[in-house]
Coordinates of C-alpha atoms and ligand atoms in Angstrom, one line a residue:
M424 CA 137.6 35.1 152.5
I425 CA 140.1 33.4 154.8
N426 CA 142.6 31.2 153.0
L427 CA 142.6 27.9 154.8
K428 CA 145.3 25.2 154.5
P429 CA 143.9 22.2 152.6
L430 CA 142.6 19.2 154.5
K431 CA 143.0 15.5 153.7
I432 CA 140.6 12.8 154.8
A433 CA 143.3 10.2 155.5
G434 CA 141.4 7.3 157.0
V435 CA 138.0 6.1 158.0
G436 CA 136.9 3.3 160.2
Y437 CA 133.7 1.8 161.9
C438 CA 132.5 -0.7 164.3
I439 CA 129.1 -2.1 165.0
P440 CA 128.1 -4.4 167.9
E441 CA 127.3 -8.0 167.3
T442 CA 123.9 -8.2 168.9
V443 CA 121.0 -7.9 166.5
I444 CA 117.5 -6.9 167.5
T445 CA 115.0 -7.5 164.7
N446 CA 111.6 -5.9 164.2
D447 CA 110.1 -9.3 165.2
D448 CA 112.0 -9.1 168.5
L449 CA 110.4 -5.8 169.2
T450 CA 106.9 -7.4 169.0
K451 CA 107.8 -9.0 172.4
L452 CA 108.0 -5.5 173.9
Y453 CA 104.9 -3.8 172.5
E454 CA 102.2 -4.1 169.8
T455 CA 103.9 -3.5 166.4
S456 CA 104.9 -5.4 163.3
D457 CA 107.8 -5.9 160.9
E458 CA 105.5 -4.6 158.2
W459 CA 104.6 -1.4 160.1
I460 CA 108.2 -0.6 160.9
Y461 CA 109.7 -1.5 157.6
S462 CA 107.2 0.4 155.5
R463 CA 107.5 3.6 157.5
T464 CA 111.3 3.6 158.2
G465 CA 113.1 1.1 155.9
I466 CA 114.5 -0.6 159.1
K467 CA 114.5 -4.4 159.5
E468 CA 117.0 -4.7 162.4
R469 CA 119.4 -2.7 164.5
R470 CA 122.5 -3.6 166.5
V471 CA 122.9 -2.8 170.2
V472 CA 125.6 -3.2 172.8
S473 CA 125.1 -5.9 175.4
G474 CA 126.7 -6.8 178.7
N475 CA 129.6 -4.5 179.6
E476 CA 130.2 -3.4 176.0
T477 CA 130.1 0.5 175.6
A478 CA 130.6 3.3 173.1
I479 CA 134.2 3.3 174.3
D480 CA 134.8 -0.3 172.9
L481 CA 133.1 0.6 169.6
G482 CA 134.9 3.9 169.3
F483 CA 138.2 2.3 170.1
K484 CA 137.8 -0.2 167.3
A485 CA 136.6 2.4 164.8
A486 CA 139.4 4.8 165.7
T487 CA 142.1 2.0 165.5
Q488 CA 140.9 1.1 162.0
A489 CA 140.8 4.8 160.8
L490 CA 144.3 5.4 162.2
E491 CA 145.7 2.2 160.5
K492 CA 144.2 3.3 157.2
S493 CA 145.5 6.9 157.5
K494 CA 149.0 5.6 158.4
I495 CA 149.1 8.2 161.2
K496 CA 150.5 6.8 164.4
P497 CA 148.7 7.5 167.7
E498 CA 151.7 9.5 168.8
D499 CA 151.3 11.9 165.9
V500 CA 147.6 12.7 166.6
D501 CA 147.6 16.3 168.0
C502 CA 143.8 16.7 168.7
I503 CA 140.9 14.3 169.4
I504 CA 137.2 15.3 168.9
S505 CA 134.5 12.9 169.8
A506 CA 131.0 13.5 168.4
A507 CA 129.3 11.8 171.2
S508 CA 125.7 12.3 172.4
V509 CA 125.4 9.1 174.4
P510 CA 128.8 8.4 175.9
P511 CA 129.0 5.9 178.8
Q512 CA 130.1 8.7 181.1
L513 CA 129.5 12.5 181.0
Y514 CA 133.1 12.9 182.1
P515 CA 135.8 11.9 181.7
T516 CA 134.7 12.5 178.1
L517 CA 134.8 9.7 175.5
S518 CA 137.6 11.5 173.8
C519 CA 139.8 11.7 177.0
T520 CA 139.2 8.0 177.6
L521 CA 140.1 7.1 174.0
Q522 CA 143.2 9.2 174.2
A523 CA 144.5 6.9 177.0
K524 CA 143.2 3.7 175.5
L525 CA 144.7 4.4 172.0
G526 CA 148.1 5.5 173.4
I527 CA 147.8 9.1 172.1
P528 CA 150.2 11.2 174.1
K529 CA 149.3 13.0 177.3
G530 CA 148.8 16.7 176.7
V531 CA 147.0 16.3 173.4
P532 CA 143.7 18.1 173.6
A533 CA 140.6 15.9 173.7
F534 CA 137.0 17.1 173.8
D535 CA 133.5 15.9 173.0
L536 CA 131.1 17.9 170.8
T537 CA 127.4 17.3 171.0
A538 CA 125.4 18.0 167.8
A539 CA 123.4 14.7 168.0
C540 CA 123.1 13.0 164.6
T541 CA 124.9 15.9 162.8
G542 CA 128.0 15.4 165.1
L543 CA 130.3 14.0 162.4
I544 CA 129.8 17.0 160.1
Y545 CA 130.1 19.4 163.0
A546 CA 133.3 17.8 164.0
L547 CA 134.6 17.9 160.4
Q548 CA 133.9 21.6 160.3
V549 CA 135.7 22.2 163.6
A550 CA 138.7 20.1 162.5
R551 CA 138.8 22.0 159.2
G552 CA 139.1 25.3 161.2
F553 CA 142.0 23.8 163.3
I554 CA 143.8 22.3 160.3
G555 CA 143.1 25.2 158.0
S556 CA 144.5 27.7 160.4
G557 CA 147.6 25.6 161.2
I558 CA 146.7 25.0 164.9
Y559 CA 146.7 21.2 164.6
K560 CA 147.9 18.9 161.8
N561 CA 146.5 15.4 162.6
I562 CA 143.0 15.2 164.1
L563 CA 141.1 12.1 165.1
I564 CA 137.3 12.4 165.0
V565 CA 135.3 9.6 166.7
A566 CA 131.6 9.4 166.5
S567 CA 130.4 6.7 168.9
D568 CA 127.0 6.4 170.5
N569 CA 125.0 3.9 172.5
N570 CA 121.5 5.1 171.7
S571 CA 120.1 1.9 173.2
K572 CA 121.1 3.2 176.7
I573 CA 118.7 6.2 176.5
T574 CA 116.0 4.6 174.4
D575 CA 112.6 4.2 176.1
W576 CA 112.0 0.5 175.2
N577 CA 108.3 1.0 176.0
D578 CA 107.9 3.7 173.4
R579 CA 107.2 2.2 170.0
G580 CA 107.5 5.6 168.3
T581 CA 111.2 5.9 169.1
S582 CA 112.7 2.6 170.0
I583 CA 112.0 1.2 166.5
L584 CA 114.5 3.7 165.1
F585 CA 117.7 3.7 167.0
G586 CA 120.8 1.5 167.1
D587 CA 124.4 1.6 168.4
G588 CA 127.6 2.0 166.4
A589 CA 130.8 3.9 165.9
G590 CA 132.6 5.6 163.1
A591 CA 136.0 7.4 163.0
M592 CA 137.8 9.7 160.6
V593 CA 141.4 10.9 160.6
V594 CA 141.9 14.2 159.0
T595 CA 145.3 15.8 158.4
E596 CA 146.9 18.8 156.7
S597 CA 147.0 17.9 153.0
T598 CA 150.6 17.9 151.8
D599 CA 149.8 17.7 148.1
G600 CA 147.7 20.9 148.0
V601 CA 144.5 19.1 147.3
D602 CA 141.6 19.9 149.6
D603 CA 139.2 17.0 150.3
I604 CA 136.6 19.4 151.6
L605 CA 135.0 21.0 148.5
S606 CA 132.3 22.7 150.6
I607 CA 130.9 22.3 154.1
N608 CA 128.2 24.0 156.1
I609 CA 126.6 23.4 159.5
S610 CA 123.5 25.0 161.0
A611 CA 121.2 24.9 164.0
D612 CA 117.8 26.1 165.1
G613 CA 117.3 26.0 168.9
S614 CA 113.8 27.4 168.6
I615 CA 112.5 23.9 167.6
G616 CA 114.8 22.1 169.9
Q617 CA 112.0 20.3 171.7
L618 CA 111.2 18.2 168.6
I619 CA 113.8 15.7 170.0
Y620 CA 115.1 15.9 173.5
T621 CA 116.6 14.0 176.4
D622 CA 116.3 15.5 179.8
M623 CA 119.3 14.7 182.0
P624 CA 118.3 12.5 184.9
G625 CA 119.0 14.4 188.1
Q626 CA 117.9 15.4 191.6
N627 CA 117.2 18.4 193.7
C628 CA 119.5 19.7 196.4
P629 CA 117.5 18.5 199.5
L630 CA 117.9 22.0 201.0
V631 CA 115.9 23.8 198.3
K632 CA 112.4 23.9 196.9
P633 CA 112.2 20.9 194.4
A634 CA 111.7 21.4 190.7
D635 CA 108.3 20.3 189.3
S636 CA 109.9 17.3 187.6
V637 CA 113.3 15.7 187.1
G638 CA 114.5 14.3 183.8
D639 CA 114.3 10.6 183.0
G640 CA 117.2 10.5 180.6
K641 CA 115.2 9.0 177.8
I642 CA 114.8 10.1 174.1
R643 CA 111.5 11.9 173.5
M644 CA 110.6 12.8 170.0
N645 CA 107.8 14.4 167.9
G646 CA 108.3 12.0 165.0
K647 CA 105.9 13.6 162.6
E648 CA 107.4 17.1 163.0
V649 CA 111.0 15.8 162.8
Y650 CA 110.1 14.0 159.6
K651 CA 108.5 17.2 158.2
F652 CA 111.6 19.3 159.3
A653 CA 114.0 16.8 157.6
V654 CA 112.2 16.6 154.3
T655 CA 111.7 20.3 154.0
T656 CA 115.1 21.4 155.2
V657 CA 117.8 18.9 154.2
P658 CA 117.2 18.4 150.4
K659 CA 117.4 22.1 149.8
Y660 CA 120.4 22.5 152.1
V661 CA 122.2 19.7 150.3
E662 CA 121.6 21.4 146.9
E663 CA 123.0 24.7 148.3
C664 CA 126.1 22.9 149.6
I665 CA 126.7 21.3 146.2
S666 CA 126.3 24.7 144.5
K667 CA 128.9 26.2 147.0
S668 CA 131.4 23.4 146.0
G669 CA 131.4 24.6 142.4
M670 CA 130.2 21.2 141.2
T671 CA 126.8 20.1 139.9
S672 CA 125.0 17.2 141.5
D673 CA 125.6 15.1 138.4
E674 CA 129.3 15.5 138.9
I675 CA 129.2 14.1 142.4
D676 CA 129.5 10.4 142.6
Y677 CA 127.6 9.4 145.8
L678 CA 125.1 10.6 148.3
I679 CA 126.0 9.3 151.8
P680 CA 123.3 10.6 154.1
H681 CA 122.7 10.2 157.8
Q682 CA 120.6 7.1 158.1
A683 CA 117.4 8.2 160.0
N684 CA 114.6 7.0 157.8
Q685 CA 114.6 5.5 154.3
R686 CA 111.8 7.9 153.2
I687 CA 113.9 10.9 154.2
I688 CA 116.9 9.5 152.3
E689 CA 114.6 9.1 149.3
A690 CA 113.4 12.7 149.6
I691 CA 117.0 13.9 149.2
Q692 CA 117.7 11.4 146.4
Q693 CA 114.6 12.6 144.5
R694 CA 115.7 16.2 144.9
L695 CA 119.2 15.4 143.4
K696 CA 117.6 13.1 140.8
Y697 CA 120.1 10.3 141.7
S698 CA 119.8 6.7 140.7
D699 CA 119.8 4.1 143.5
E700 CA 123.4 3.2 142.7
K701 CA 124.5 6.7 143.8
V702 CA 122.7 6.5 147.1
I703 CA 124.3 4.7 150.1
S704 CA 121.7 3.3 152.5
N705 CA 122.2 0.6 155.1
I706 CA 119.5 1.7 157.5
K707 CA 117.7 -1.6 156.9
Y708 CA 120.4 -3.4 159.0
Y709 CA 121.5 -0.7 161.6
G710 CA 118.7 1.8 162.1
N711 CA 119.7 5.2 163.2
T712 CA 123.2 5.1 164.8
S713 CA 123.4 9.0 165.2
A714 CA 126.6 10.6 164.3
A715 CA 128.2 7.3 163.4
S716 CA 125.8 6.5 160.6
I717 CA 127.7 8.4 157.8
P718 CA 131.2 6.8 158.4
I719 CA 129.6 3.4 158.9
A720 CA 127.7 3.8 155.5
L721 CA 130.9 5.0 153.9
V722 CA 133.2 2.2 154.9
E723 CA 130.6 -0.5 154.5
G724 CA 129.8 0.9 151.1
V725 CA 133.4 0.5 150.1
E726 CA 133.6 -3.0 151.6
Q727 CA 130.5 -4.1 149.7
G728 CA 131.7 -2.5 146.4
K729 CA 128.9 0.1 146.3
I730 CA 131.4 2.9 146.6
K731 CA 134.6 3.1 144.5
L732 CA 137.2 5.3 146.0
G733 CA 138.9 8.1 144.0
S734 CA 135.5 9.7 143.9
T735 CA 133.4 12.4 145.4
A736 CA 130.4 12.3 147.8
I737 CA 127.9 14.6 149.4
L738 CA 127.5 13.8 153.1
C739 CA 124.5 15.2 155.0
G740 CA 123.0 14.9 158.4
F741 CA 120.4 16.3 160.7
G742 CA 119.3 15.7 164.3
A743 CA 118.5 17.0 167.7
G744 CA 119.1 20.6 168.4
M745 CA 117.8 20.9 165.8
T746 CA 121.1 20.7 163.9
W747 CA 121.9 19.9 160.3
G748 CA 124.9 20.0 158.1
A749 CA 126.3 18.9 154.7
A750 CA 129.7 18.5 153.1
V751 CA 131.0 17.7 149.6
V752 CA 134.1 15.7 150.0
R753 CA 136.8 13.9 148.0
L754 CA 137.2 10.2 148.9
R755 CA 140.8 9.3 148.1
E756 CA 142.0 5.8 147.3
G757 CA 143.0 3.8 150.4
I758 CA 141.1 5.7 153.1
C759 CA 139.1 2.6 154.0
Ligands
LIG1383 O1 118.0 11.7 163.7 C1 116.6 12.1 163.7 C2 115.8 11.0 164.2 N1 114.4 11.0 164.0 C3 113.7 10.8 162.8 O2 114.3 10.8 161.7 C4 112.3 10.6 162.9 C5 111.4 11.0 161.7 N2 110.1 10.5 161.9 C6 109.7 9.2 161.6 O3 110.5 8.5 161.1 C7 108.2 8.9 161.8 O4 107.5 9.9 162.4 C8 108.1 7.6 162.6 C9 108.5 6.4 161.8 C10 108.8 7.6 163.9 C11 106.6 7.4 163.0 O5 105.8 7.4 161.8 P1 104.5 8.3 161.7 O6 103.8 7.9 160.4 O7 104.9 9.7 161.9 O8 103.6 7.7 162.9 P2 102.9 8.5 164.1 O9 103.9 8.7 165.2 O10 102.1 9.6 163.6 O11 101.9 7.4 164.6 C12 100.8 6.9 163.7 C13 100.1 5.8 164.4 C14 99.7 6.1 165.9 O12 98.5 5.4 166.1 P3 97.1 6.3 166.1 O13 97.3 7.3 167.2 O14 97.0 6.8 164.7 O15 96.1 5.2 166.5 C15 100.8 5.4 166.6 O16 100.4 5.1 167.9 O17 100.9 4.7 164.4 C16 101.1 4.2 165.8 N3 102.5 3.7 166.0 C17 102.8 2.4 165.8 N4 102.1 1.4 165.4 C18 102.7 0.2 165.3 C19 103.6 4.4 166.4 N5 104.6 3.6 166.4 C20 104.2 2.4 166.1 C21 104.8 1.1 165.9 N6 104.0 0.1 165.5 N7 106.1 0.9 166.1

């Protein structure tokens, strides 16, 4: 066993765009109904960027809030990781753009990590490795996605689900010896990768034989199989993560899951035998905001009095890849 330095979750922030698209609005695009969408997903509305607003603007606001809460100044951040699947530009990466925008010094490493909706937990595990080994001390994680930009708005099987949003977390080396990560695990299975995919739009070199098809850059999903995968894999995985933490599920205060489908959240809740008060769900208002959904649910849960800080939580996510992950964490007072 490697002895890692303890990690502190020092600050968390979020940002959601103003523009609301309701289920009724979607009936203008295709045949559907509020009843159909709500009963199958728990979603009533979602937020999307409009005009020139992008994941950079949302990520900037979420990161600024997380930095303020953490009391870490931009000049003291020594690594930036963006969990971005739908950034406005492939490069420069979202993290590089945010480095300049936030006033984080030149030279500080900045990179994006793509693990779709599990991105926040993947980034947390990577940050834990860096901090635990002493390579970096103060890491900014930003999860910001504009799913609306790659949604096929003619496809009623996918466009009902997704929304835009950003979340951010500042993690630092813990100076009081207390580790805020009680256990964490990340996983992937590329053999079922085609359950959710987005082909890069592209072209052929005009001097070569063309490929049979070029990507259209839109989300494609086998919803039924993703649903089955999620309800069979995630609840069991969450239980294993809790057991690794040395705690029992009863001892953990909250479940803060990735917000993909209310029925998937309920499957995890039932497995843990949690009352509704212990489960944080805001999917009704935001839909699936990818890697941003966990920090959005956390901070909003605190703002709405559903989460009391000075507590513990199990975070869990799953998404394209397929990827999945879970972490039992300590939520200190004052982090959001
Ligand atoms: O981060 C990971 C993100 N992904 C997920 O978590 C997705 C998990 N999967 C799901 O949430 C569900 O599969 C959906 C909510 C997306 C779809 O529910 P479903 O019960 O699996 O529906 P389905 O795709 O099997 O479609 C059933 C029927 C079809 O009609 P027919 O062929 O039976 O006549 C669809 O055409 O429902 C129809 N349908 C709709 N009807 C009204 C599909 N979408 C809609 C819609 N409104 N929006």
